[in-house]
Amino acid sequence: MSSAPSVGRPRSGARRLPTGTARDEILDAAAELFAERGYAATSTRMIAEMVGVRQASLYYHFKTKEQILAELLESTVRPSLEYAAELSGQGLGPAEALHALVVYDVGVLLGARWNVGILYALPEIATEPFARFRAEREQLRLAYRRLVAADRPGTSEVTGDLVFGLVESVIGMRRDLPSLPPRAELQSSVAAAALRLAGLG
C-alpha cells in the first residue's frame, strides 16, 4: 500500500527551526519575507510555500496576514517591556537600570533572526490589528521616560524619547550597514551613549 503524498513542497533545511513548531516556522518564514520583500508584496500563499505547507494549514494557526505581522512586531517589544517591569523591583539606581534596559532591548532587536523592526513605519501599523503592538511599544517608551526622569524632576520627556529612538536606531543600522560590530560591543556602545544623552553617564 503506497503512502500518502507529502503536503506542500519539502521544507528547506535552511528554513527549518531545529526545535520549532509549525507555528514557529510560519512566523520565521513570514519575518524573512516581510523584511526582505516587503509586507505588501508578501502573500499568505508565499509564506505557506516557503514553509512547505498548504494555505489551509497556515490559516489553522493564523487567520490573517495581519495577525502574523502583529505577533512578529509584538515579539520585538514585549520581552523588553517585561524586563523593564522586572528592573523596577530590583532597587537599582536610574543609571544602572537604564543601562541594563538599553543593553537588553538592543539585544532583543539585534538577536531576532530577521530585522522585523524595519516594519514599524508601515502605514498599516496605525490600523486596529496592530493596536496591542502600538500600546506595548508606547509602554516601553514610557518606561524609558521614567528611567531618564527618575530623581530628576522637570526632565523633559523628549530626552526619554531620544534615548528610546537611539535604542531603535540599531534597526536602521542592521538594515543599512554591511556589517555590525559584535553584539555585545554594540550593546555596550549604545548603552553608554544613552547614559550620556540622559545626563546620567
Tab-separated table of C-alpha atoms in Angstrom:
chain	number	residue	atom	x	y	z
A	1	MET	CA	0.000	0.000	0.000
A	2	SER	CA	1.548	3.317	-1.057
A	3	SER	CA	1.921	6.123	1.401
A	4	ALA	CA	0.003	9.384	1.013
A	5	PRO	CA	1.841	12.163	-0.830
A	6	SER	CA	3.510	14.798	1.320
A	7	VAL	CA	1.687	18.066	1.834
A	8	GLY	CA	3.235	21.041	0.062
A	9	ARG	CA	6.781	21.117	-1.173
A	10	PRO	CA	9.572	19.689	1.008
A	11	ARG	CA	10.710	22.160	3.616
A	12	SER	CA	14.091	23.761	3.074
A	13	GLY	CA	16.657	22.743	5.679
A	14	ALA	CA	17.776	26.371	5.893
A	15	ARG	CA	14.272	27.371	6.987
A	16	ARG	CA	13.522	24.581	9.402
A	17	LEU	CA	13.921	25.666	13.016
A	18	PRO	CA	15.719	22.926	14.957
A	19	THR	CA	13.124	22.751	17.723
A	20	GLY	CA	10.417	24.918	16.204
A	21	THR	CA	6.727	24.153	15.860
A	22	ALA	CA	4.758	24.669	12.655
A	23	ARG	CA	3.644	28.000	14.081
A	24	ASP	CA	7.261	28.998	14.730
A	25	GLU	CA	8.213	28.102	11.166
A	26	ILE	CA	5.347	30.163	9.751
A	27	LEU	CA	6.444	33.174	11.808
A	28	ASP	CA	10.059	32.687	10.769
A	29	ALA	CA	9.221	32.445	7.073
A	30	ALA	CA	6.894	35.441	7.269
A	31	ALA	CA	9.532	37.504	9.053
A	32	GLU	CA	12.043	36.758	6.312
A	33	LEU	CA	9.603	37.636	3.538
A	34	PHE	CA	8.272	40.770	5.231
A	35	ALA	CA	11.777	42.041	5.998
A	36	GLU	CA	13.302	41.244	2.613
A	37	ARG	CA	10.418	41.572	0.124
A	38	GLY	CA	8.094	43.912	1.991
A	39	TYR	CA	4.800	43.348	3.762
A	40	ALA	CA	2.505	44.349	0.887
A	41	ALA	CA	4.430	42.199	-1.595
A	42	THR	CA	4.112	39.083	0.571
A	43	SER	CA	1.044	36.857	0.402
A	44	THR	CA	-0.025	34.112	2.774
A	45	ARG	CA	0.419	31.711	-0.148
A	46	MET	CA	4.089	32.717	-0.407
A	47	ILE	CA	4.552	32.172	3.316
A	48	ALA	CA	2.918	28.749	3.153
A	49	GLU	CA	5.053	27.743	0.178
A	50	MET	CA	8.236	28.826	1.928
A	51	VAL	CA	7.358	26.696	4.948
A	52	GLY	CA	6.163	23.818	2.772
A	53	VAL	CA	2.561	23.642	3.948
A	54	ARG	CA	-0.809	24.320	2.385
A	55	GLN	CA	-2.502	27.666	2.932
A	56	ALA	CA	-5.209	25.880	4.895
A	57	SER	CA	-2.571	24.725	7.369
A	58	LEU	CA	-1.281	28.289	7.723
A	59	TYR	CA	-4.815	29.555	8.376
A	60	TYR	CA	-5.173	26.986	11.144
A	61	HIS	CA	-2.515	28.924	13.063
A	62	PHE	CA	-3.137	32.462	11.788
A	63	LYS	CA	-6.411	33.727	10.387
A	64	THR	CA	-4.865	36.694	8.548
A	65	LYS	CA	-1.557	38.086	7.375
A	66	GLU	CA	-2.120	40.991	9.785
A	67	GLN	CA	-2.203	38.566	12.702
A	68	ILE	CA	1.179	37.171	11.669
A	69	LEU	CA	2.752	40.618	11.433
A	70	ALA	CA	1.204	41.722	14.730
A	71	GLU	CA	2.713	38.744	16.550
A	72	LEU	CA	6.117	39.387	14.992
A	73	LEU	CA	6.065	43.060	15.945
A	74	GLU	CA	4.925	42.345	19.490
A	75	SER	CA	7.864	39.954	19.876
A	76	THR	CA	10.226	42.909	19.349
A	77	VAL	CA	8.884	44.937	22.280
A	78	ARG	CA	7.212	42.619	24.782
A	79	PRO	CA	10.393	40.976	26.160
A	80	SER	CA	11.941	44.394	26.832
A	81	LEU	CA	8.713	45.677	28.376
A	82	GLU	CA	8.623	42.687	30.722
A	83	TYR	CA	12.297	43.194	31.557
A	84	ALA	CA	11.658	46.859	32.380
A	85	ALA	CA	8.971	45.748	34.834
A	86	GLU	CA	11.422	43.343	36.470
A	87	LEU	CA	14.024	46.091	36.796
A	88	SER	CA	11.595	48.339	38.643
A	89	GLY	CA	11.541	45.914	41.565
A	90	GLN	CA	15.296	45.448	41.884
A	91	GLY	CA	16.129	48.701	43.638
A	92	LEU	CA	18.650	49.823	41.033
A	93	GLY	CA	19.713	53.429	40.601
A	94	PRO	CA	18.456	55.250	37.483
A	95	ALA	CA	21.761	54.997	35.616
A	96	GLU	CA	22.199	51.299	36.355
A	97	ALA	CA	18.591	50.487	35.468
A	98	LEU	CA	18.728	52.498	32.245
A	99	HIS	CA	21.982	50.849	31.233
A	100	ALA	CA	20.531	47.399	31.893
A	101	LEU	CA	17.355	48.112	29.915
A	102	VAL	CA	19.226	49.519	26.922
A	103	VAL	CA	21.591	46.537	26.811
A	104	TYR	CA	18.664	44.128	26.995
A	105	ASP	CA	16.484	45.992	24.488
A	106	VAL	CA	19.275	46.336	21.925
A	107	GLY	CA	19.941	42.630	22.377
A	108	VAL	CA	16.315	41.839	21.531
A	109	LEU	CA	16.404	43.968	18.372
A	110	LEU	CA	19.726	42.531	17.217
A	111	GLY	CA	19.029	38.976	18.274
A	112	ALA	CA	15.947	38.445	16.134
A	113	ARG	CA	16.716	36.227	13.170
A	114	TRP	CA	15.099	38.738	10.782
A	115	ASN	CA	15.059	42.531	11.100
A	116	VAL	CA	11.312	42.893	11.640
A	117	GLY	CA	11.733	46.307	13.280
A	118	ILE	CA	12.073	47.925	9.851
A	119	LEU	CA	8.321	47.379	9.506
A	120	TYR	CA	7.479	49.760	12.382
A	121	ALA	CA	6.845	52.598	9.921
A	122	LEU	CA	4.343	50.758	7.738
A	123	PRO	CA	1.082	52.723	7.364
A	124	GLU	CA	-0.817	49.527	8.197
A	125	ILE	CA	0.570	49.684	11.747
A	126	ALA	CA	-1.875	52.511	12.525
A	127	THR	CA	-4.842	50.169	11.984
A	128	GLU	CA	-6.786	48.107	14.510
A	129	PRO	CA	-5.000	44.736	14.123
A	130	PHE	CA	-1.844	46.359	15.499
A	131	ALA	CA	-3.392	48.209	18.460
A	132	ARG	CA	-1.767	45.933	21.037
A	133	PHE	CA	1.660	46.361	19.460
A	134	ARG	CA	1.274	50.145	19.449
A	135	ALA	CA	0.160	50.113	23.088
A	136	GLU	CA	3.057	47.905	24.209
A	137	ARG	CA	5.604	49.959	22.297
A	138	GLU	CA	4.211	53.104	23.929
A	139	GLN	CA	4.511	51.466	27.358
A	140	LEU	CA	8.152	50.730	26.602
A	141	ARG	CA	8.700	54.344	25.559
A	142	LEU	CA	7.168	55.473	28.871
A	143	ALA	CA	9.494	53.121	30.760
A	144	TYR	CA	12.455	54.911	29.175
A	145	ARG	CA	10.977	58.281	30.077
A	146	ARG	CA	10.562	57.229	33.694
A	147	LEU	CA	14.128	55.969	33.998
A	148	VAL	CA	15.566	59.103	32.402
A	149	ALA	CA	13.494	61.360	34.659
A	150	ALA	CA	13.974	59.357	37.878
A	151	ASP	CA	15.212	61.555	40.739
A	152	ARG	CA	15.400	64.463	38.297
A	153	PRO	CA	12.081	66.353	38.425
A	154	GLY	CA	11.452	68.544	35.435
A	155	THR	CA	13.459	66.459	32.997
A	156	SER	CA	11.915	66.805	29.561
A	157	GLU	CA	10.063	63.794	28.189
A	158	VAL	CA	11.867	64.488	24.938
A	159	THR	CA	15.089	63.199	26.489
A	160	GLY	CA	13.489	59.866	27.239
A	161	ASP	CA	12.099	59.740	23.725
A	162	LEU	CA	15.561	60.460	22.319
A	163	VAL	CA	17.015	57.576	24.301
A	164	PHE	CA	14.219	55.338	23.035
A	165	GLY	CA	14.975	56.444	19.480
A	166	LEU	CA	18.676	55.801	20.000
A	167	VAL	CA	17.929	52.222	21.000
A	168	GLU	CA	15.698	51.676	17.979
A	169	SER	CA	18.362	53.162	15.695
A	170	VAL	CA	20.018	49.746	15.681
A	171	ILE	CA	17.153	48.627	13.431
A	172	GLY	CA	18.348	51.034	10.753
A	173	MET	CA	21.970	50.115	11.362
A	174	ARG	CA	21.114	46.471	10.862
A	175	ARG	CA	19.368	47.323	7.599
A	176	ASP	CA	21.880	49.799	6.178
A	177	LEU	CA	25.336	48.641	7.251
A	178	PRO	CA	27.081	45.731	5.536
A	179	SER	CA	28.329	44.505	8.899
A	180	LEU	CA	27.880	45.420	12.539
A	181	PRO	CA	30.254	45.218	15.493
A	182	PRO	CA	29.852	42.163	17.725
A	183	ARG	CA	26.511	42.288	19.508
A	184	ALA	CA	27.961	42.770	22.999
A	185	GLU	CA	30.139	45.637	21.785
A	186	LEU	CA	27.215	47.399	20.123
A	187	GLN	CA	25.001	46.874	23.169
A	188	SER	CA	27.670	48.447	25.374
A	189	SER	CA	28.214	51.373	22.998
A	190	VAL	CA	24.519	52.193	22.713
A	191	ALA	CA	24.039	51.928	26.474
A	192	ALA	CA	26.972	54.282	27.141
A	193	ALA	CA	25.607	56.757	24.591
A	194	ALA	CA	22.144	56.548	26.180
A	195	LEU	CA	23.549	57.401	29.611
A	196	ARG	CA	25.393	60.401	28.189
A	197	LEU	CA	22.291	61.566	26.353
A	198	ALA	CA	20.231	61.232	29.531
A	199	GLY	CA	22.843	63.079	31.585
A	200	LEU	CA	23.399	60.016	33.729
A	201	GLY	CA	26.811	58.991	32.406
